[in-house]
Amino acid sequence: MQRSVITLILFLLSAQCGFAGNITIGTSLIYTKTNDPSFDYIDETSDIEKPKSLLVGYGTNYKNIYLNVATNRLLSRREKKEVLIGDRVFISKAKLTYDSFQLGYRYNRLIPNIIGINAKLTRAVNGFTKTNYVFLRGVGLNIILTEDIIFNSFYILPNKEIYLEGGAGIGITYNY
């Protein structure tokens, strides 16, 4: 709710200040490495073969300052991994929902940026569910391909609370 209010305020302020932005829609492929002692994963890397969510947001550019807020709460899929408990294999299901904030500076077609992510990670294994709320940080580089299409690359810094050793990804965003 707090993130929605911030997004609405930014939208209204940008329209009032004369630097109205665009609604953005995008998706990304993300690779993460975790080392959670609660679960003995057979493979601790994420499945990057298909996008896990659809991002919807709002982006604006004012005097080369780039700002984008987005969320994947509308459409987010669970990731499944095999977990070894004793000598039996179970399926772990994890779902990540988040609100993200990018702030950067535009140099021609390049936008280096810093990223803040307010995330909720829910994992379920064999009837046991664990939910973490964390704030993740990262850095990114966006490349403007056309007026409406932006290529994104990013790195997410490690986080001890969710046993994240790091993450990286690439994505594509369309601006309306």
mmCIF file with all atom_site columns, C-alpha atoms in Angstrom:
data_model
loop_
_atom_site.group_PDB
_atom_site.id
_atom_site.type_symbol
_atom_site.label_atom_id
_atom_site.label_alt_id
_atom_site.label_comp_id
_atom_site.label_asym_id
_atom_site.label_entity_id
_atom_site.label_seq_id
_atom_site.pdbx_PDB_ins_code
_atom_site.Cartn_x
_atom_site.Cartn_y
_atom_site.Cartn_z
_atom_site.occupancy
_atom_site.B_iso_or_equiv
_atom_site.pdbx_formal_charge
_atom_site.auth_seq_id
_atom_site.auth_comp_id
_atom_site.auth_asym_id
_atom_site.auth_atom_id
_atom_site.pdbx_PDB_model_num
ATOM 1   C CA . MET A 1 1   ? 0.000  0.000   0.000   1.00 0.00 ? 1   MET A CA 1
ATOM 2   C CA . GLN A 1 2   ? 2.796  2.412   0.928   1.00 0.00 ? 2   GLN A CA 1
ATOM 3   C CA . ARG A 1 3   ? 4.482  1.838   -2.432  1.00 0.00 ? 3   ARG A CA 1
ATOM 4   C CA . SER A 1 4   ? 1.200  2.490   -4.265  1.00 0.00 ? 4   SER A CA 1
ATOM 5   C CA . VAL A 1 5   ? 0.804  5.823   -2.487  1.00 0.00 ? 5   VAL A CA 1
ATOM 6   C CA . ILE A 1 6   ? 4.397  6.810   -3.359  1.00 0.00 ? 6   ILE A CA 1
ATOM 7   C CA . THR A 1 7   ? 3.796  5.864   -6.991  1.00 0.00 ? 7   THR A CA 1
ATOM 8   C CA . LEU A 1 8   ? 0.612  7.944   -7.095  1.00 0.00 ? 8   LEU A CA 1
ATOM 9   C CA . ILE A 1 9   ? 2.377  10.951  -5.528  1.00 0.00 ? 9   ILE A CA 1
ATOM 10  C CA . LEU A 1 10  ? 5.244  10.723  -8.037  1.00 0.00 ? 10  LEU A CA 1
ATOM 11  C CA . PHE A 1 11  ? 2.748  10.479  -10.889 1.00 0.00 ? 11  PHE A CA 1
ATOM 12  C CA . LEU A 1 12  ? 0.828  13.546  -9.729  1.00 0.00 ? 12  LEU A CA 1
ATOM 13  C CA . LEU A 1 13  ? 3.997  15.548  -9.058  1.00 0.00 ? 13  LEU A CA 1
ATOM 14  C CA . SER A 1 14  ? 5.467  14.733  -12.452 1.00 0.00 ? 14  SER A CA 1
ATOM 15  C CA . ALA A 1 15  ? 2.285  15.812  -14.226 1.00 0.00 ? 15  ALA A CA 1
ATOM 16  C CA . GLN A 1 16  ? 2.183  19.076  -12.223 1.00 0.00 ? 16  GLN A CA 1
ATOM 17  C CA . CYS A 1 17  ? 5.855  19.872  -12.900 1.00 0.00 ? 17  CYS A CA 1
ATOM 18  C CA . GLY A 1 18  ? 5.505  19.394  -16.640 1.00 0.00 ? 18  GLY A CA 1
ATOM 19  C CA . PHE A 1 19  ? 7.644  16.281  -17.056 1.00 0.00 ? 19  PHE A CA 1
ATOM 20  C CA . ALA A 1 20  ? 4.936  13.694  -17.452 1.00 0.00 ? 20  ALA A CA 1
ATOM 21  C CA . GLY A 1 21  ? 6.202  10.195  -17.993 1.00 0.00 ? 21  GLY A CA 1
ATOM 22  C CA . ASN A 1 22  ? 4.999  6.943   -19.471 1.00 0.00 ? 22  ASN A CA 1
ATOM 23  C CA . ILE A 1 23  ? 3.286  3.814   -18.309 1.00 0.00 ? 23  ILE A CA 1
ATOM 24  C CA . THR A 1 24  ? 5.830  0.991   -18.653 1.00 0.00 ? 24  THR A CA 1
ATOM 25  C CA . ILE A 1 25  ? 5.323  -2.732  -19.206 1.00 0.00 ? 25  ILE A CA 1
ATOM 26  C CA . GLY A 1 26  ? 8.194  -5.184  -19.166 1.00 0.00 ? 26  GLY A CA 1
ATOM 27  C CA . THR A 1 27  ? 9.605  -8.539  -18.210 1.00 0.00 ? 27  THR A CA 1
ATOM 28  C CA . SER A 1 28  ? 13.015 -9.935  -17.362 1.00 0.00 ? 28  SER A CA 1
ATOM 29  C CA . LEU A 1 29  ? 15.062 -13.081 -16.978 1.00 0.00 ? 29  LEU A CA 1
ATOM 30  C CA . ILE A 1 30  ? 16.688 -13.221 -13.541 1.00 0.00 ? 30  ILE A CA 1
ATOM 31  C CA . TYR A 1 31  ? 19.457 -15.502 -12.265 1.00 0.00 ? 31  TYR A CA 1
ATOM 32  C CA . THR A 1 32  ? 19.908 -15.795 -8.496  1.00 0.00 ? 32  THR A CA 1
ATOM 33  C CA . LYS A 1 33  ? 22.139 -17.879 -6.240  1.00 0.00 ? 33  LYS A CA 1
ATOM 34  C CA . THR A 1 34  ? 20.951 -18.695 -2.722  1.00 0.00 ? 34  THR A CA 1
ATOM 35  C CA . ASN A 1 35  ? 22.363 -20.727 0.141   1.00 0.00 ? 35  ASN A CA 1
ATOM 36  C CA . ASP A 1 36  ? 19.513 -21.218 2.628   1.00 0.00 ? 36  ASP A CA 1
ATOM 37  C CA . PRO A 1 37  ? 20.454 -23.553 5.523   1.00 0.00 ? 37  PRO A CA 1
ATOM 38  C CA . SER A 1 38  ? 16.747 -24.276 6.149   1.00 0.00 ? 38  SER A CA 1
ATOM 39  C CA . PHE A 1 39  ? 16.511 -26.168 2.868   1.00 0.00 ? 39  PHE A CA 1
ATOM 40  C CA . ASP A 1 40  ? 18.987 -28.542 1.213   1.00 0.00 ? 40  ASP A CA 1
ATOM 41  C CA . TYR A 1 41  ? 18.426 -27.613 -2.428  1.00 0.00 ? 41  TYR A CA 1
ATOM 42  C CA . ILE A 1 42  ? 19.608 -30.073 -5.047  1.00 0.00 ? 42  ILE A CA 1
ATOM 43  C CA . ASP A 1 43  ? 20.329 -27.058 -7.285  1.00 0.00 ? 43  ASP A CA 1
ATOM 44  C CA . GLU A 1 44  ? 20.646 -23.662 -5.561  1.00 0.00 ? 44  GLU A CA 1
ATOM 45  C CA . THR A 1 45  ? 20.578 -21.603 -8.750  1.00 0.00 ? 45  THR A CA 1
ATOM 46  C CA . SER A 1 46  ? 17.370 -20.208 -10.196 1.00 0.00 ? 46  SER A CA 1
ATOM 47  C CA . ASP A 1 47  ? 15.638 -21.369 -13.340 1.00 0.00 ? 47  ASP A CA 1
ATOM 48  C CA . ILE A 1 48  ? 16.261 -18.604 -15.895 1.00 0.00 ? 48  ILE A CA 1
ATOM 49  C CA . GLU A 1 49  ? 14.779 -20.186 -18.992 1.00 0.00 ? 49  GLU A CA 1
ATOM 50  C CA . LYS A 1 50  ? 11.517 -18.225 -18.847 1.00 0.00 ? 50  LYS A CA 1
ATOM 51  C CA . PRO A 1 51  ? 10.295 -14.938 -17.354 1.00 0.00 ? 51  PRO A CA 1
ATOM 52  C CA . LYS A 1 52  ? 8.659  -15.218 -13.926 1.00 0.00 ? 52  LYS A CA 1
ATOM 53  C CA . SER A 1 53  ? 6.626  -12.028 -13.930 1.00 0.00 ? 53  SER A CA 1
ATOM 54  C CA . LEU A 1 54  ? 5.230  -9.058  -15.783 1.00 0.00 ? 54  LEU A CA 1
ATOM 55  C CA . LEU A 1 55  ? 6.301  -5.617  -14.580 1.00 0.00 ? 55  LEU A CA 1
ATOM 56  C CA . VAL A 1 56  ? 3.961  -2.651  -14.759 1.00 0.00 ? 56  VAL A CA 1
ATOM 57  C CA . GLY A 1 57  ? 5.174  0.782   -13.771 1.00 0.00 ? 57  GLY A CA 1
ATOM 58  C CA . TYR A 1 58  ? 5.654  4.439   -14.427 1.00 0.00 ? 58  TYR A CA 1
ATOM 59  C CA . GLY A 1 59  ? 8.794  6.030   -15.838 1.00 0.00 ? 59  GLY A CA 1
ATOM 60  C CA . THR A 1 60  ? 9.831  9.603   -16.410 1.00 0.00 ? 60  THR A CA 1
ATOM 61  C CA . ASN A 1 61  ? 12.871 11.534  -17.574 1.00 0.00 ? 61  ASN A CA 1
ATOM 62  C CA . TYR A 1 62  ? 13.465 15.137  -16.486 1.00 0.00 ? 62  TYR A CA 1
ATOM 63  C CA . LYS A 1 63  ? 16.659 16.986  -17.454 1.00 0.00 ? 63  LYS A CA 1
ATOM 64  C CA . ASN A 1 64  ? 18.379 13.615  -17.985 1.00 0.00 ? 64  ASN A CA 1
ATOM 65  C CA . ILE A 1 65  ? 17.346 12.353  -14.525 1.00 0.00 ? 65  ILE A CA 1
ATOM 66  C CA . TYR A 1 66  ? 15.616 8.999   -15.053 1.00 0.00 ? 66  TYR A CA 1
ATOM 67  C CA . LEU A 1 67  ? 13.043 7.686   -12.574 1.00 0.00 ? 67  LEU A CA 1
ATOM 68  C CA . ASN A 1 68  ? 11.050 4.466   -12.811 1.00 0.00 ? 68  ASN A CA 1
ATOM 69  C CA . VAL A 1 69  ? 8.796  2.758   -10.274 1.00 0.00 ? 69  VAL A CA 1
ATOM 70  C CA . ALA A 1 70  ? 7.383  -0.670  -11.097 1.00 0.00 ? 70  ALA A CA 1
ATOM 71  C CA . THR A 1 71  ? 5.702  -3.691  -9.554  1.00 0.00 ? 71  THR A CA 1
ATOM 72  C CA . ASN A 1 72  ? 5.254  -7.348  -10.467 1.00 0.00 ? 72  ASN A CA 1
ATOM 73  C CA . ARG A 1 73  ? 2.267  -7.861  -8.147  1.00 0.00 ? 73  ARG A CA 1
ATOM 74  C CA . LEU A 1 74  ? -0.217 -8.150  -11.016 1.00 0.00 ? 74  LEU A CA 1
ATOM 75  C CA . LEU A 1 75  ? 1.384  -11.240 -12.556 1.00 0.00 ? 75  LEU A CA 1
ATOM 76  C CA . SER A 1 76  ? 4.065  -13.333 -10.859 1.00 0.00 ? 76  SER A CA 1
ATOM 77  C CA . ARG A 1 77  ? 4.734  -17.073 -11.241 1.00 0.00 ? 77  ARG A CA 1
ATOM 78  C CA . ARG A 1 78  ? 6.138  -19.476 -8.660  1.00 0.00 ? 78  ARG A CA 1
ATOM 79  C CA . GLU A 1 79  ? 9.563  -21.003 -9.152  1.00 0.00 ? 79  GLU A CA 1
ATOM 80  C CA . LYS A 1 80  ? 9.911  -24.720 -8.394  1.00 0.00 ? 80  LYS A CA 1
ATOM 81  C CA . LYS A 1 81  ? 13.103 -26.411 -7.154  1.00 0.00 ? 81  LYS A CA 1
ATOM 82  C CA . GLU A 1 82  ? 13.930 -29.859 -5.840  1.00 0.00 ? 82  GLU A CA 1
ATOM 83  C CA . VAL A 1 83  ? 14.785 -30.068 -2.129  1.00 0.00 ? 83  VAL A CA 1
ATOM 84  C CA . LEU A 1 84  ? 16.419 -33.002 -0.347  1.00 0.00 ? 84  LEU A CA 1
ATOM 85  C CA . ILE A 1 85  ? 15.018 -33.750 3.122   1.00 0.00 ? 85  ILE A CA 1
ATOM 86  C CA . GLY A 1 86  ? 16.655 -36.846 4.575   1.00 0.00 ? 86  GLY A CA 1
ATOM 87  C CA . ASP A 1 87  ? 16.710 -39.268 1.662   1.00 0.00 ? 87  ASP A CA 1
ATOM 88  C CA . ARG A 1 88  ? 13.491 -37.977 0.069   1.00 0.00 ? 88  ARG A CA 1
ATOM 89  C CA . VAL A 1 89  ? 13.125 -35.331 -2.633  1.00 0.00 ? 89  VAL A CA 1
ATOM 90  C CA . PHE A 1 90  ? 10.402 -32.698 -2.310  1.00 0.00 ? 90  PHE A CA 1
ATOM 91  C CA . ILE A 1 91  ? 9.396  -29.768 -4.492  1.00 0.00 ? 91  ILE A CA 1
ATOM 92  C CA . SER A 1 92  ? 10.017 -26.269 -3.125  1.00 0.00 ? 92  SER A CA 1
ATOM 93  C CA . LYS A 1 93  ? 7.780  -23.511 -4.458  1.00 0.00 ? 93  LYS A CA 1
ATOM 94  C CA . ALA A 1 94  ? 8.955  -19.905 -4.146  1.00 0.00 ? 94  ALA A CA 1
ATOM 95  C CA . LYS A 1 95  ? 7.151  -16.747 -5.163  1.00 0.00 ? 95  LYS A CA 1
ATOM 96  C CA . LEU A 1 96  ? 8.727  -13.295 -5.229  1.00 0.00 ? 96  LEU A CA 1
ATOM 97  C CA . THR A 1 97  ? 6.585  -10.178 -5.434  1.00 0.00 ? 97  THR A CA 1
ATOM 98  C CA . TYR A 1 98  ? 8.178  -6.767  -5.370  1.00 0.00 ? 98  TYR A CA 1
ATOM 99  C CA . ASP A 1 99  ? 8.008  -3.047  -5.980  1.00 0.00 ? 99  ASP A CA 1
ATOM 100 C CA . SER A 1 100 ? 11.125 -1.528  -7.525  1.00 0.00 ? 100 SER A CA 1
ATOM 101 C CA . PHE A 1 101 ? 12.560 1.946   -7.861  1.00 0.00 ? 101 PHE A CA 1
ATOM 102 C CA . GLN A 1 102 ? 15.242 2.985   -10.376 1.00 0.00 ? 102 GLN A CA 1
ATOM 103 C CA . LEU A 1 103 ? 17.035 6.316   -10.287 1.00 0.00 ? 103 LEU A CA 1
ATOM 104 C CA . GLY A 1 104 ? 19.623 7.120   -12.911 1.00 0.00 ? 104 GLY A CA 1
ATOM 105 C CA . TYR A 1 105 ? 21.180 9.677   -15.190 1.00 0.00 ? 105 TYR A CA 1
ATOM 106 C CA . ARG A 1 106 ? 20.782 9.536   -18.964 1.00 0.00 ? 106 ARG A CA 1
ATOM 107 C CA . TYR A 1 107 ? 23.894 9.780   -21.156 1.00 0.00 ? 107 TYR A CA 1
ATOM 108 C CA . ASN A 1 108 ? 22.706 9.681   -24.787 1.00 0.00 ? 108 ASN A CA 1
ATOM 109 C CA . ARG A 1 109 ? 21.204 6.161   -25.042 1.00 0.00 ? 109 ARG A CA 1
ATOM 110 C CA . LEU A 1 110 ? 22.665 4.825   -21.757 1.00 0.00 ? 110 LEU A CA 1
ATOM 111 C CA . ILE A 1 111 ? 21.084 5.132   -18.306 1.00 0.00 ? 111 ILE A CA 1
ATOM 112 C CA . PRO A 1 112 ? 23.263 3.851   -15.440 1.00 0.00 ? 112 PRO A CA 1
ATOM 113 C CA . ASN A 1 113 ? 21.060 3.601   -12.352 1.00 0.00 ? 113 ASN A CA 1
ATOM 114 C CA . ILE A 1 114 ? 20.699 2.482   -8.770  1.00 0.00 ? 114 ILE A CA 1
ATOM 115 C CA . ILE A 1 115 ? 17.878 0.146   -7.824  1.00 0.00 ? 115 ILE A CA 1
ATOM 116 C CA . GLY A 1 116 ? 15.862 -0.303  -4.649  1.00 0.00 ? 116 GLY A CA 1
ATOM 117 C CA . ILE A 1 117 ? 13.523 -3.274  -4.320  1.00 0.00 ? 117 ILE A CA 1
ATOM 118 C CA . ASN A 1 118 ? 10.906 -3.809  -1.616  1.00 0.00 ? 118 ASN A CA 1
ATOM 119 C CA . ALA A 1 119 ? 10.360 -7.581  -1.843  1.00 0.00 ? 119 ALA A CA 1
ATOM 120 C CA . LYS A 1 120 ? 8.211  -10.330 -0.343  1.00 0.00 ? 120 LYS A CA 1
ATOM 121 C CA . LEU A 1 121 ? 9.594  -13.850 -0.753  1.00 0.00 ? 121 LEU A CA 1
ATOM 122 C CA . THR A 1 122 ? 7.373  -16.810 0.145   1.00 0.00 ? 122 THR A CA 1
ATOM 123 C CA . ARG A 1 123 ? 8.762  -20.368 0.090   1.00 0.00 ? 123 ARG A CA 1
ATOM 124 C CA . ALA A 1 124 ? 6.771  -23.552 0.687   1.00 0.00 ? 124 ALA A CA 1
ATOM 125 C CA . VAL A 1 125 ? 8.170  -27.074 1.123   1.00 0.00 ? 125 VAL A CA 1
ATOM 126 C CA . ASN A 1 126 ? 6.217  -30.115 2.307   1.00 0.00 ? 126 ASN A CA 1
ATOM 127 C CA . GLY A 1 127 ? 3.583  -28.038 4.135   1.00 0.00 ? 127 GLY A CA 1
ATOM 128 C CA . PHE A 1 128 ? 6.123  -25.654 5.716   1.00 0.00 ? 128 PHE A CA 1
ATOM 129 C CA . THR A 1 129 ? 5.874  -22.025 4.566   1.00 0.00 ? 129 THR A CA 1
ATOM 130 C CA . LYS A 1 130 ? 8.411  -19.271 5.202   1.00 0.00 ? 130 LYS A CA 1
ATOM 131 C CA . THR A 1 131 ? 7.847  -15.605 4.265   1.00 0.00 ? 131 THR A CA 1
ATOM 132 C CA . ASN A 1 132 ? 10.484 -12.866 4.289   1.00 0.00 ? 132 ASN A CA 1
ATOM 133 C CA . TYR A 1 133 ? 10.060 -9.145  3.674   1.00 0.00 ? 133 TYR A CA 1
ATOM 134 C CA . VAL A 1 134 ? 13.325 -7.512  2.590   1.00 0.00 ? 134 VAL A CA 1
ATOM 135 C CA . PHE A 1 135 ? 14.736 -4.423  0.952   1.00 0.00 ? 135 PHE A CA 1
ATOM 136 C CA . LEU A 1 136 ? 17.201 -5.306  -1.805  1.00 0.00 ? 136 LEU A CA 1
ATOM 137 C CA . ARG A 1 137 ? 19.703 -3.004  -3.480  1.00 0.00 ? 137 ARG A CA 1
ATOM 138 C CA . GLY A 1 138 ? 21.283 -3.142  -6.886  1.00 0.00 ? 138 GLY A CA 1
ATOM 139 C CA . VAL A 1 139 ? 22.779 -1.347  -9.841  1.00 0.00 ? 139 VAL A CA 1
ATOM 140 C CA . GLY A 1 140 ? 21.681 -1.371  -13.443 1.00 0.00 ? 140 GLY A CA 1
ATOM 141 C CA . LEU A 1 141 ? 22.354 -0.174  -16.941 1.00 0.00 ? 141 LEU A CA 1
ATOM 142 C CA . ASN A 1 142 ? 19.481 0.600   -19.292 1.00 0.00 ? 142 ASN A CA 1
ATOM 143 C CA . ILE A 1 143 ? 20.024 1.011   -23.023 1.00 0.00 ? 143 ILE A CA 1
ATOM 144 C CA . ILE A 1 144 ? 17.450 2.945   -25.033 1.00 0.00 ? 144 ILE A CA 1
ATOM 145 C CA . LEU A 1 145 ? 16.895 0.914   -28.211 1.00 0.00 ? 145 LEU A CA 1
ATOM 146 C CA . THR A 1 146 ? 14.075 3.032   -29.635 1.00 0.00 ? 146 THR A CA 1
ATOM 147 C CA . GLU A 1 147 ? 11.908 5.820   -28.277 1.00 0.00 ? 147 GLU A CA 1
ATOM 148 C CA . ASP A 1 148 ? 9.571  3.216   -26.752 1.00 0.00 ? 148 ASP A CA 1
ATOM 149 C CA . ILE A 1 149 ? 11.807 0.203   -26.022 1.00 0.00 ? 149 ILE A CA 1
ATOM 150 C CA . ILE A 1 150 ? 14.483 -0.017  -23.318 1.00 0.00 ? 150 ILE A CA 1
ATOM 151 C CA . PHE A 1 151 ? 16.859 -2.943  -22.710 1.00 0.00 ? 151 PHE A CA 1
ATOM 152 C CA . ASN A 1 152 ? 17.680 -3.455  -19.012 1.00 0.00 ? 152 ASN A CA 1
ATOM 153 C CA . SER A 1 153 ? 20.582 -5.217  -17.316 1.00 0.00 ? 153 SER A CA 1
ATOM 154 C CA . PHE A 1 154 ? 21.057 -5.282  -13.558 1.00 0.00 ? 154 PHE A CA 1
ATOM 155 C CA . TYR A 1 155 ? 22.898 -6.802  -10.605 1.00 0.00 ? 155 TYR A CA 1
ATOM 156 C CA . ILE A 1 156 ? 21.263 -7.370  -7.207  1.00 0.00 ? 156 ILE A CA 1
ATOM 157 C CA . LEU A 1 157 ? 23.589 -7.168  -4.205  1.00 0.00 ? 157 LEU A CA 1
ATOM 158 C CA . PRO A 1 158 ? 23.778 -10.068 -1.690  1.00 0.00 ? 158 PRO A CA 1
ATOM 159 C CA . ASN A 1 159 ? 21.273 -10.146 1.181   1.00 0.00 ? 159 ASN A CA 1
ATOM 160 C CA . LYS A 1 160 ? 21.868 -12.261 4.317   1.00 0.00 ? 160 LYS A CA 1
ATOM 161 C CA . GLU A 1 161 ? 18.235 -12.267 5.455   1.00 0.00 ? 161 GLU A CA 1
ATOM 162 C CA . ILE A 1 162 ? 17.067 -14.338 2.471   1.00 0.00 ? 162 ILE A CA 1
ATOM 163 C CA . TYR A 1 163 ? 20.454 -16.050 1.952   1.00 0.00 ? 163 TYR A CA 1
ATOM 164 C CA . LEU A 1 164 ? 20.874 -14.372 -1.429  1.00 0.00 ? 164 LEU A CA 1
ATOM 165 C CA . GLU A 1 165 ? 24.465 -14.558 -2.634  1.00 0.00 ? 165 GLU A CA 1
ATOM 166 C CA . GLY A 1 166 ? 23.674 -12.311 -5.591  1.00 0.00 ? 166 GLY A CA 1
ATOM 167 C CA . GLY A 1 167 ? 21.502 -11.974 -8.625  1.00 0.00 ? 167 GLY A CA 1
ATOM 168 C CA . ALA A 1 168 ? 21.644 -10.630 -12.142 1.00 0.00 ? 168 ALA A CA 1
ATOM 169 C CA . GLY A 1 169 ? 19.268 -10.252 -15.007 1.00 0.00 ? 169 GLY A CA 1
ATOM 170 C CA . ILE A 1 170 ? 18.294 -8.783  -18.321 1.00 0.00 ? 170 ILE A CA 1
ATOM 171 C CA . GLY A 1 171 ? 14.961 -7.398  -19.352 1.00 0.00 ? 171 GLY A CA 1
ATOM 172 C CA . ILE A 1 172 ? 12.976 -5.416  -21.845 1.00 0.00 ? 172 ILE A CA 1
ATOM 173 C CA . THR A 1 173 ? 10.582 -2.550  -21.142 1.00 0.00 ? 173 THR A CA 1
ATOM 174 C CA . TYR A 1 174 ? 8.025  -0.952  -23.425 1.00 0.00 ? 174 TYR A CA 1
ATOM 175 C CA . ASN A 1 175 ? 6.953  2.647   -22.728 1.00 0.00 ? 175 ASN A CA 1
ATOM 176 C CA . TYR A 1 176 ? 3.407  3.726   -23.608 1.00 0.00 ? 176 TYR A CA 1
#
